[in-house]
PDB file of C-alpha atoms in Angstrom:
ATOM      1  CA  MET A  21      12.315 -48.773 -29.209  1.00 61.00           C
ATOM      2  CA  ASN A  22      13.873 -48.644 -25.726  1.00 66.00           C
ATOM      3  CA  ASP A  23      16.440 -46.151 -27.008  1.00 73.00           C
ATOM      4  CA  LEU A  24      13.626 -43.908 -28.220  1.00 70.00           C
ATOM      5  CA  LEU A  25      11.773 -44.089 -24.878  1.00 67.00           C
ATOM      6  CA  SER A  26      14.965 -43.487 -22.910  1.00 75.00           C
ATOM      7  CA  THR A  27      15.424 -40.288 -24.926  1.00 76.00           C
ATOM      8  CA  ILE A  28      11.806 -39.102 -24.747  1.00 77.00           C
ATOM      9  CA  TYR A  29      11.241 -39.538 -20.979  1.00 71.00           C
ATOM     10  CA  PRO A  30      14.078 -37.248 -19.856  1.00 77.00           C
ATOM     11  CA  ALA A  31      13.043 -34.669 -22.455  1.00 75.00           C
ATOM     12  CA  LEU A  32       9.439 -34.764 -21.211  1.00 73.00           C
ATOM     13  CA  GLY A  33      10.682 -34.475 -17.633  1.00 78.00           C
ATOM     14  CA  THR A  34      12.718 -31.407 -18.510  1.00 80.00           C
ATOM     15  CA  ILE A  35       9.778 -29.815 -20.314  1.00 82.00           C
ATOM     16  CA  PHE A  36       7.472 -30.569 -17.363  1.00 73.00           C
ATOM     17  CA  VAL A  37       9.899 -28.973 -14.879  1.00 76.00           C
ATOM     18  CA  ALA A  38      10.213 -25.885 -17.084  1.00 78.00           C
ATOM     19  CA  ILE A  39       6.420 -25.524 -17.376  1.00 83.00           C
ATOM     20  CA  VAL A  40       5.876 -25.935 -13.630  1.00 75.00           C
ATOM     21  CA  GLY A  41       8.659 -23.427 -12.890  1.00 78.00           C
ATOM     22  CA  TYR A  42       7.191 -20.882 -15.286  1.00 74.00           C
ATOM     23  CA  ALA A  43       3.691 -21.343 -13.870  1.00 72.00           C
ATOM     24  CA  ALA A  44       4.954 -20.920 -10.304  1.00 74.00           C
ATOM     25  CA  LYS A  45       6.769 -17.725 -11.273  1.00 74.00           C
ATOM     26  CA  GLU A  46       3.649 -16.309 -12.939  1.00 70.00           C
ATOM     27  CA  VAL A  47       1.419 -17.150  -9.962  1.00 69.00           C
ATOM     28  CA  THR A  48       3.904 -15.587  -7.539  1.00 70.00           C
ATOM     29  CA  SER A  49       4.102 -12.464  -9.675  1.00 69.00           C
ATOM     30  CA  LYS A  50       0.326 -12.186  -9.885  1.00 74.00           C
ATOM     31  CA  VAL A  51      -0.095 -12.590  -6.116  1.00 72.00           C
ATOM     32  CA  LYS A  52       2.571  -9.943  -5.468  1.00 80.00           C
ATOM     33  CA  ASN A  53       0.914  -7.535  -7.918  1.00 79.00           C
ATOM     34  CA  GLN A  54      -2.471  -8.058  -6.272  1.00 84.00           C
ATOM     35  CA  ALA A  55      -0.952  -7.390  -2.847  1.00 82.00           C
ATOM     36  CA  LEU A  56       0.673  -4.228  -4.197  1.00 84.00           C
ATOM     37  CA  LEU A  57      -2.573  -2.925  -5.686  1.00 84.00           C
ATOM     38  CA  GLN A  58      -4.511  -3.678  -2.504  1.00 89.00           C
ATOM     39  CA  SER A  59      -1.858  -1.888  -0.456  1.00 87.00           C
ATOM     40  CA  ILE A  60      -1.945   1.132  -2.750  1.00 89.00           C
ATOM     41  CA  GLU A  61      -5.745   1.287  -2.544  1.00 91.00           C
ATOM     42  CA  SER A  62      -5.744   1.210   1.246  1.00 90.00           C
ATOM     43  CA  LEU A  63      -2.812   3.576   1.700  1.00 90.00           C
ATOM     44  CA  ALA A  64      -4.147   6.037  -0.869  1.00 91.00           C
ATOM     45  CA  LYS A  65      -7.418   6.409   1.043  1.00 92.00           C
ATOM     46  CA  ASP A  66      -5.517   7.211   4.228  1.00 90.00           C
ATOM     47  CA  ALA A  67      -3.191   9.539   2.341  1.00 91.00           C
ATOM     48  CA  VAL A  68      -6.031  11.482   0.747  1.00 91.00           C
ATOM     49  CA  VAL A  69      -7.777  12.007   4.084  1.00 90.00           C
ATOM     50  CA  LEU A  70      -4.544  13.098   5.770  1.00 87.00           C
ATOM     51  CA  ALA A  71      -3.658  15.449   2.921  1.00 89.00           C
ATOM     52  CA  GLU A  72      -7.126  16.976   2.904  1.00 86.00           C
ATOM     53  CA  LYS A  73      -7.025  17.483   6.657  1.00 85.00           C
ATOM     54  CA  SER A  74      -3.628  19.126   6.423  1.00 83.00           C
ATOM     55  CA  GLY A  75      -4.711  21.129   3.378  1.00 82.00           C
ATOM     56  CA  ALA A  76      -7.802  22.478   5.082  1.00 77.00           C
ATOM     57  CA  VAL A  77      -5.814  23.716   8.038  1.00 79.00           C
ATOM     58  CA  ASN A  78      -2.792  24.994   6.109  1.00 83.00           C
ATOM     59  CA  TYR A  79      -4.698  26.221   3.045  1.00 82.00           C
ATOM     60  CA  LEU A  80      -2.783  23.999   0.622  1.00 82.00           C
ATOM     61  CA  THR A  81      -3.593  23.937  -3.078  1.00 86.00           C
ATOM     62  CA  GLY A  82      -4.971  20.849  -4.736  1.00 85.00           C
ATOM     63  CA  SER A  83      -1.638  19.976  -6.305  1.00 87.00           C
ATOM     64  CA  GLN A  84       0.140  20.390  -2.945  1.00 89.00           C
ATOM     65  CA  LYS A  85      -2.351  18.042  -1.284  1.00 89.00           C
ATOM     66  CA  PHE A  86      -2.000  15.561  -4.151  1.00 90.00           C
ATOM     67  CA  LYS A  87       1.809  15.588  -3.844  1.00 92.00           C
ATOM     68  CA  GLN A  88       1.559  15.150  -0.083  1.00 92.00           C
ATOM     69  CA  ALA A  89      -0.745  12.129  -0.536  1.00 92.00           C
ATOM     70  CA  GLU A  90       1.517  10.698  -3.224  1.00 93.00           C
ATOM     71  CA  ASN A  91       4.609  11.022  -1.000  1.00 93.00           C
ATOM     72  CA  TYR A  92       2.776   9.340   1.887  1.00 93.00           C
ATOM     73  CA  VAL A  93       1.854   6.348  -0.295  1.00 92.00           C
ATOM     74  CA  ILE A  94       5.422   6.022  -1.604  1.00 92.00           C
ATOM     75  CA  ALA A  95       6.903   6.121   1.907  1.00 91.00           C
ATOM     76  CA  GLU A  96       4.440   3.581   3.292  1.00 91.00           C
ATOM     77  CA  LEU A  97       4.902   1.221   0.330  1.00 90.00           C
ATOM     78  CA  GLU A  98       8.657   1.288   0.881  1.00 91.00           C
ATOM     79  CA  LYS A  99       8.087   0.371   4.537  1.00 91.00           C
ATOM     80  CA  LEU A 100       6.068  -2.632   3.302  1.00 87.00           C
ATOM     81  CA  GLY A 101       8.901  -3.675   0.996  1.00 88.00           C
ATOM     82  CA  PHE A 102       7.453  -2.432  -2.306  1.00 86.00           C
ATOM     83  CA  LYS A 103      10.194  -0.487  -4.036  1.00 85.00           C
ATOM     84  CA  ASN A 104      10.381   0.975  -7.552  1.00 85.00           C
ATOM     85  CA  VAL A 105       6.612   1.213  -7.931  1.00 87.00           C
ATOM     86  CA  SER A 106       5.538   3.155 -11.005  1.00 88.00           C
ATOM     87  CA  ASN A 107       4.554   6.773 -10.306  1.00 90.00           C
ATOM     88  CA  ASP A 108       1.583   6.327 -12.626  1.00 92.00           C
ATOM     89  CA  THR A 109       0.324   3.434 -10.490  1.00 90.00           C
ATOM     90  CA  ILE A 110       0.611   5.504  -7.319  1.00 91.00           C
ATOM     91  CA  LYS A 111      -0.983   8.575  -8.914  1.00 93.00           C
ATOM     92  CA  GLY A 112      -3.826   6.405 -10.187  1.00 91.00           C
ATOM     93  CA  GLY A 113      -4.381   5.027  -6.692  1.00 92.00           C
ATOM     94  CA  VAL A 114      -4.479   8.509  -5.160  1.00 92.00           C
ATOM     95  CA  GLU A 115      -6.849   9.781  -7.866  1.00 92.00           C
ATOM     96  CA  LYS A 116      -9.153   6.788  -7.385  1.00 92.00           C
ATOM     97  CA  ALA A 117      -9.166   7.266  -3.600  1.00 90.00           C
ATOM     98  CA  TYR A 118     -10.001  10.948  -4.007  1.00 90.00           C
ATOM     99  CA  ALA A 119     -12.845  10.146  -6.406  1.00 89.00           C
ATOM    100  CA  LEU A 120     -14.281   7.591  -3.977  1.00 89.00           C
ATOM    101  CA  LEU A 121     -13.974   9.889  -0.964  1.00 85.00           C
ATOM    102  CA  LYS A 122     -14.709  13.231  -2.635  1.00 83.00           C
ATOM    103  CA  SER A 123     -18.148  13.930  -1.158  1.00 80.00           C
ATOM    104  CA  ASP A 124     -17.071  12.981   2.375  1.00 79.00           C
ATOM    105  CA  ILE A 125     -13.863  14.978   2.080  1.00 77.00           C
ATOM    106  CA  GLU A 126     -15.599  18.106   0.849  1.00 72.00           C
ATOM    107  CA  ALA A 127     -18.131  17.917   3.670  1.00 73.00           C
ATOM    108  CA  ASP A 128     -15.499  17.381   6.363  1.00 69.00           C
ATOM    109  CA  TYR A 129     -12.568  19.494   5.162  1.00 63.00           C
ATOM    110  CA  ASP A 130     -14.045  22.461   3.326  1.00 62.00           C
ATOM    111  CA  GLN A 131     -11.393  25.185   3.618  1.00 53.00           C
ATOM    112  CA  ALA A 132     -13.952  27.956   3.821  1.00 49.00           C
ATOM    113  CA  LYS A 133     -15.259  26.464   7.077  1.00 53.00           C
ATOM    114  CA  GLN A 134     -11.819  25.997   8.647  1.00 51.00           C
ATOM    115  CA  PRO A 135     -10.286  28.687  10.830  1.00 53.00           C
ATOM    116  CA  LYS A 136      -6.857  29.853   9.654  1.00 54.00           C
ATOM    117  CA  LEU A 137      -4.030  28.887  11.972  1.00 50.00           C
ATOM    118  CA  SER A 138      -1.969  31.622  13.464  1.00 52.00           C
ATOM    119  CA  ASP A 139       1.675  31.845  12.491  1.00 54.00           C
ATOM    120  CA  SER A 140       2.661  30.239  15.802  1.00 55.00           C
ATOM    121  CA  LEU A 141       0.884  26.952  14.993  1.00 60.00           C
ATOM    122  CA  LYS A 142       1.426  24.258  12.389  1.00 65.00           C
ATOM    123  CA  VAL A 143       0.047  20.824  11.515  1.00 66.00           C
ATOM    124  CA  ASP A 144       2.320  17.771  11.727  1.00 71.00           C
ATOM    125  CA  GLU A 145       2.233  14.761   9.375  1.00 70.00           C
ATOM    126  CA  ASN A 146      -0.515  13.171  11.516  1.00 69.00           C
ATOM    127  CA  GLY A 147      -2.731  16.199  11.124  1.00 65.00           C
ATOM    128  CA  ASP A 148      -2.307  17.279  14.742  1.00 67.00           C
ATOM    129  CA  VAL A 149      -1.945  20.982  15.521  1.00 65.00           C
ATOM    130  CA  ILE A 150       1.299  21.819  17.332  1.00 67.00           C
ATOM    131  CA  ALA A 151       3.122  24.990  18.346  1.00 59.00           C
ATOM    132  CA  LYS A 152       6.103  26.012  16.194  1.00 59.00           C
TER     133      LYS A 152
END
């Protein structure tokens, strides 16, 4: 009987350690994924506003503004340590941000209401007008 117990206890200990290790890994992964999605949501809103502002002044097309917003999110995520993020995830974040901000964006950055910049001016990445 003692031989049986001396065999079972170490086996149960090993199984317990494996289960706890797996659970810890899953929780860590879930927390990291939540942080990533929250970062994308926040950055995408900023990116959409910046791209729309730049697009209104420089008369960019929708796809040019989208690409500009997408590139901004990618660059900022890399600064935060998130690398190799799926393009679909980033595109989804930018599309969601645009959908949430669409009415405000259209009211604030309607291209028809914006004066066209002369050839001697351009807009930097912060949306500020500067001389070339």
